[in-house]
CSV table of C-alpha atoms and ligand atoms in Angstrom, one decimal:
chain,number,residue,atom,x,y,z
A,22,MET,CA,0.0,0.1,0.1
A,23,LYS,CA,1.0,3.6,-0.6
A,24,ILE,CA,0.4,6.6,1.6
A,25,ASP,CA,1.2,10.2,0.5
A,26,ILE,CA,0.8,13.0,3.0
A,27,VAL,CA,0.7,16.6,1.8
A,28,THR,CA,1.4,19.1,4.5
A,29,ILE,CA,3.2,22.4,5.3
A,30,PHE,CA,5.0,20.6,8.0
A,31,PRO,CA,6.4,17.4,6.5
A,32,GLU,CA,8.8,16.9,9.3
A,33,ILE,CA,6.0,16.5,11.9
A,34,ALA,CA,4.5,13.7,9.7
A,35,GLU,CA,7.8,12.1,9.1
A,36,ALA,CA,9.1,11.7,12.7
A,37,PRO,CA,6.6,9.1,14.0
A,38,LEU,CA,6.8,7.2,10.7
A,39,ARG,CA,10.5,6.5,11.3
A,40,ALA,CA,10.2,4.8,14.6
A,41,SER,CA,9.2,1.4,16.0
A,42,ILE,CA,6.5,-0.6,14.1
A,43,MET,CA,5.8,1.9,11.6
A,44,GLY,CA,9.6,2.4,10.8
A,45,ARG,CA,9.9,-1.3,10.3
A,46,ALA,CA,6.7,-1.5,8.1
A,47,VAL,CA,8.2,1.2,5.8
A,48,GLU,CA,11.8,-0.6,5.8
A,49,SER,CA,10.1,-3.9,5.0
A,50,GLY,CA,8.3,-2.4,2.0
A,51,ALA,CA,4.9,-3.3,3.5
A,52,VAL,CA,4.0,0.5,3.0
A,53,ASP,CA,5.5,3.1,0.8
A,54,ILE,CA,4.9,6.4,2.7
A,55,GLN,CA,6.1,9.8,1.4
A,56,CYS,CA,5.6,13.2,3.1
A,57,TYR,CA,5.3,16.2,0.6
A,58,ASN,CA,5.6,20.0,1.3
A,59,LEU,CA,2.7,21.7,0.0
A,60,ARG,CA,4.8,24.8,-0.6
A,61,ASP,CA,6.6,23.0,-3.3
A,62,TRP,CA,3.3,23.4,-5.3
A,63,ALA,CA,3.0,27.2,-4.7
A,64,THR,CA,4.1,29.0,-7.7
A,65,ASP,CA,4.6,32.6,-6.4
A,66,LYS,CA,7.9,33.9,-5.2
A,67,HIS,CA,7.2,33.4,-1.5
A,68,HIS,CA,5.5,30.0,-1.8
A,69,LYS,CA,2.3,31.4,-0.2
A,70,VAL,CA,-0.2,28.8,0.7
A,71,ASP,CA,-2.8,31.0,2.6
A,72,ASP,CA,-4.8,34.2,2.2
A,73,ILE,CA,-7.4,36.2,4.0
A,74,PRO,CA,-11.1,34.8,4.1
A,75,TYR,CA,-13.7,36.2,1.8
A,76,GLY,CA,-16.5,37.5,3.9
A,77,GLY,CA,-14.1,38.5,6.7
A,78,GLY,CA,-13.4,36.7,10.0
A,79,PRO,CA,-10.3,35.8,11.9
A,80,GLY,CA,-7.4,33.8,10.6
A,81,MET,CA,-6.3,32.7,7.2
A,82,VAL,CA,-7.6,30.3,4.6
A,83,MET,CA,-5.5,27.9,2.7
A,84,LYS,CA,-5.5,28.7,-1.0
A,85,PRO,CA,-6.8,26.2,-3.5
A,86,GLU,CA,-4.1,26.4,-6.2
A,87,PRO,CA,-1.3,24.5,-4.4
A,88,PHE,CA,-3.8,21.7,-3.4
A,89,PHE,CA,-5.0,21.3,-6.9
A,90,ALA,CA,-1.5,21.2,-8.2
A,91,ALA,CA,-0.4,18.6,-5.7
A,92,VAL,CA,-3.3,16.3,-6.1
A,93,GLU,CA,-3.1,16.6,-10.0
A,94,ASP,CA,0.6,15.5,-9.6
A,95,LEU,CA,0.3,12.7,-7.0
A,96,ARG,CA,-3.3,11.2,-7.6
A,97,GLU,CA,-3.5,7.7,-9.3
A,98,ASP,CA,-6.3,5.8,-10.8
A,99,ASN,CA,-7.1,4.1,-7.4
A,100,SER,CA,-6.3,6.9,-5.1
A,101,ILE,CA,-8.6,7.9,-2.2
A,102,VAL,CA,-8.1,11.5,-1.4
A,103,LEU,CA,-8.5,12.4,2.2
A,104,LEU,CA,-8.6,15.8,3.9
A,105,MET,CA,-7.8,15.9,7.7
A,106,THR,CA,-10.1,18.5,9.3
A,107,PRO,CA,-12.1,18.8,12.5
A,108,GLN,CA,-15.2,19.2,10.4
A,109,GLY,CA,-14.7,15.7,8.9
A,110,LYS,CA,-16.4,12.4,9.6
A,111,PRO,CA,-15.1,10.6,12.8
A,112,PHE,CA,-12.2,8.3,12.2
A,113,ARG,CA,-12.9,5.0,13.8
A,114,GLN,CA,-11.3,1.5,13.9
A,115,ALA,CA,-13.8,0.5,11.2
A,116,THR,CA,-12.6,3.4,9.0
A,117,ALA,CA,-9.0,2.3,9.6
A,118,GLU,CA,-9.9,-1.4,8.5
A,119,ARG,CA,-11.6,0.1,5.4
A,120,PHE,CA,-8.6,2.4,4.4
A,121,SER,CA,-6.2,-0.5,5.0
A,122,GLN,CA,-7.9,-2.4,2.0
A,123,GLU,CA,-7.1,0.6,-0.3
A,124,SER,CA,-3.9,0.7,-2.5
A,125,HIS,CA,-3.2,4.5,-2.4
A,126,LEU,CA,-4.3,7.0,0.3
A,127,LEU,CA,-3.4,10.6,-0.6
A,128,ILE,CA,-3.8,12.6,2.7
A,129,LEU,CA,-4.2,16.4,2.5
A,130,CYS,CA,-3.5,18.3,5.8
A,131,GLY,CA,-5.4,21.5,6.6
A,132,HIS,CA,-4.0,24.4,8.7
A,133,TYR,CA,-5.2,27.9,9.9
A,134,GLU,CA,-9.0,28.5,9.8
A,135,GLY,CA,-9.4,26.0,7.0
A,136,VAL,CA,-9.0,25.0,3.4
A,137,ASP,CA,-10.7,26.8,0.5
A,138,HIS,CA,-13.9,24.8,0.1
A,139,ARG,CA,-13.3,24.3,-3.6
A,140,VAL,CA,-10.8,21.8,-2.7
A,141,VAL,CA,-13.1,19.8,-0.8
A,142,GLU,CA,-15.8,20.0,-3.5
A,143,ALA,CA,-13.4,19.1,-6.4
A,144,LEU,CA,-10.7,16.9,-5.0
A,145,VAL,CA,-11.5,15.3,-1.6
A,146,ASP,CA,-13.3,11.8,-1.3
A,147,GLU,CA,-13.5,11.9,2.3
A,148,GLU,CA,-13.0,14.6,5.0
A,149,VAL,CA,-11.6,12.9,8.2
A,150,SER,CA,-11.6,14.0,11.9
A,151,ILE,CA,-9.7,12.2,14.6
A,152,GLY,CA,-11.8,13.5,17.3
A,153,ASP,CA,-13.9,16.5,18.6
A,154,TYR,CA,-11.1,18.9,19.4
A,155,VAL,CA,-9.1,21.3,17.3
A,156,LEU,CA,-5.4,20.8,16.5
A,157,THR,CA,-3.3,23.5,15.1
A,158,ASN,CA,-2.8,21.5,12.0
A,159,GLY,CA,-4.0,18.3,10.4
A,160,THR,CA,-0.5,16.6,10.2
A,161,ILE,CA,-0.6,15.0,13.5
A,162,ALA,CA,-4.0,13.9,12.6
A,163,ALA,CA,-2.7,12.5,9.3
A,164,ALA,CA,0.1,10.5,11.2
A,165,VAL,CA,-2.5,9.0,13.5
A,166,VAL,CA,-4.4,7.8,10.4
A,167,ALA,CA,-1.3,6.4,8.8
A,168,ASP,CA,-0.4,4.6,12.1
A,169,ALA,CA,-3.9,3.1,12.6
A,170,VAL,CA,-4.0,1.9,9.0
A,171,ILE,CA,-0.4,0.5,8.6
A,172,ARG,CA,-0.7,-1.7,11.7
A,173,LEU,CA,-3.6,-3.4,10.1
A,174,ILE,CA,-1.7,-4.4,6.9
A,175,PRO,CA,-1.0,-8.1,7.1
A,176,GLY,CA,2.5,-8.9,8.4
A,177,VAL,CA,3.1,-5.6,10.0
A,178,LEU,CA,2.2,-6.7,13.4
A,179,GLY,CA,4.0,-9.9,14.6
A,180,ASP,CA,0.8,-11.6,15.8
A,181,GLU,CA,-2.4,-11.2,13.6
A,182,ARG,CA,-4.7,-12.0,16.5
A,183,SER,CA,-3.7,-8.7,18.2
A,184,THR,CA,-5.7,-6.8,15.7
A,185,GLN,CA,-8.6,-9.2,15.7
A,186,GLU,CA,-9.3,-9.3,19.4
A,187,GLU,CA,-8.5,-5.8,20.4
A,188,SER,CA,-10.6,-2.8,21.3
A,189,PHE,CA,-13.1,-1.5,18.8
A,190,SER,CA,-12.6,-4.4,16.5
A,191,GLY,CA,-15.6,-6.3,15.1
A,192,ASP,CA,-18.6,-4.2,15.9
A,193,GLY,CA,-16.4,-1.6,17.4
A,194,ASP,CA,-18.6,-1.3,20.5
A,195,GLN,CA,-16.4,-2.9,23.2
A,196,ILE,CA,-13.0,-2.2,24.7
A,197,GLU,CA,-10.8,-5.0,25.7
A,198,ALA,CA,-10.0,-6.7,29.1
A,199,PRO,CA,-7.1,-5.3,31.3
A,200,HIS,CA,-3.7,-6.9,30.6
A,201,TYR,CA,-1.0,-8.2,33.2
A,202,THR,CA,2.6,-9.4,32.9
A,203,ARG,CA,5.1,-10.6,35.6
A,204,PRO,CA,5.6,-10.3,38.6
A,205,ALA,CA,2.4,-12.0,39.7
A,206,GLU,CA,2.6,-9.9,42.9
A,207,PHE,CA,3.7,-6.3,42.9
A,208,ARG,CA,3.7,-3.9,45.8
A,209,GLY,CA,0.9,-6.1,47.4
A,210,MET,CA,-1.2,-6.1,44.1
A,211,ASP,CA,-2.0,-9.6,42.7
A,212,VAL,CA,-2.6,-10.6,39.2
A,213,PRO,CA,-6.2,-12.1,39.0
A,214,PRO,CA,-5.6,-15.7,39.9
A,215,VAL,CA,-7.6,-17.0,36.9
A,216,LEU,CA,-4.9,-15.7,34.5
A,217,LEU,CA,-2.4,-18.0,36.2
A,218,SER,CA,-4.7,-21.0,36.3
A,219,GLY,CA,-4.0,-22.3,32.7
A,220,ASN,CA,-7.7,-22.9,32.4
A,221,HIS,CA,-8.4,-21.4,28.9
A,222,ALA,CA,-12.1,-21.4,29.1
A,223,ALA,CA,-12.1,-19.7,32.5
A,224,ILE,CA,-9.6,-17.1,31.2
A,225,GLU,CA,-11.8,-16.4,28.2
A,226,ALA,CA,-14.9,-16.0,30.5
A,227,TRP,CA,-13.0,-13.7,32.7
A,228,ARG,CA,-11.9,-11.6,29.8
A,229,LYS,CA,-15.3,-11.3,28.5
A,230,LYS,CA,-16.7,-10.3,31.8
A,231,SER,CA,-13.9,-7.7,32.5
A,232,ALA,CA,-14.3,-6.2,28.9
A,233,LYS,CA,-17.9,-5.7,29.5
A,234,SER,CA,-17.6,-4.0,32.9
A,235,ARG,CA,-14.7,-1.8,31.7
A,236,THR,CA,-16.8,-0.8,28.6
A,237,ARG,CA,-19.5,0.1,31.0
A,238,GLN,CA,-17.3,2.1,33.2
A,239,ASN,CA,-15.1,4.0,30.7
A,240,ARG,CA,-17.4,4.0,27.6
A,241,PRO,CA,-21.0,4.1,28.8
A,242,GLU,CA,-22.3,5.3,25.3
A,243,LEU,CA,-20.7,2.1,23.7
A,244,PHE,CA,-22.1,-0.1,26.4
A,245,LYS,CA,-25.5,1.3,25.8
A,246,LYS,CA,-25.2,0.7,22.1
A,247,ARG,CA,-24.3,-2.8,22.4
A,248,HIS,CA,-26.9,-3.5,25.2
A,249,ASP,CA,-29.6,-1.7,23.0
A,250,SER,CA,-28.8,-3.9,20.0
A,251,ASP,CA,-28.8,-7.0,22.2
A,252,GLU,CA,-32.4,-6.2,23.0
A,253,ALA,CA,-33.4,-5.5,19.4
B,16,ADE,N1,-7.0,19.3,12.1
B,16,ADE,C1,-7.2,20.0,13.2
B,16,ADE,N2,-8.0,19.3,14.1
B,16,ADE,C2,-8.3,18.1,13.6
B,16,ADE,C3,-8.9,17.0,14.0
B,16,ADE,N3,-9.5,16.9,15.2
B,16,ADE,N4,-9.0,16.1,13.1
B,16,ADE,C4,-8.5,16.0,11.8
B,16,ADE,N5,-7.7,17.1,11.5
B,16,ADE,C5,-7.6,18.2,12.3
């Protein structure tokens, strides 16, 4: 799979992609990821990428021309063009799973007050938000999307089961059970004895029950969704 990120801060996107699992995925060739500087498509002397908003208001708006030029250069027949913006559709595990099936993601990062809406209308397949808060720039959000997608590519994680049984997988409405490792006793706190029992059925039952109570406590809205659909 190929991921291209277009941003005015390529260094912000590049750093997390070089380390750890993502770094290994890039090195192994499981993913080809490139970060481009939007200013390289600005044709004026100062490589200007923003301008004042029509209709007035605070801040600056990103100009359409550099985005159009960048997308026209980088887009391929099977590309999905994403724009990172707090006004986008919420990014979820199911979105990551869907994107991981694509051959080319071309991710555009917004900045300032927003991006000229003609970019959205003419170039963008999906506007994506990573959560209900506003970052200074979409670049960190693009790295979040890249990370969530790359780890789902077969072979990137050592153990495929880790993506099948984790939080938000499947119906996306449950978080997983707590985890423990050695030592079995630490500062007076014991690992739940069932996890040391070797009884796989009992361990599975404990994990199901713990996942349920943790979901109810930390994510009551998910718990309600699952519970309501159980009744339906
Ligand atoms: N840019 C600024 N805030 C964002 C968010 N929450 N998601 C995606 N892109 C953004």
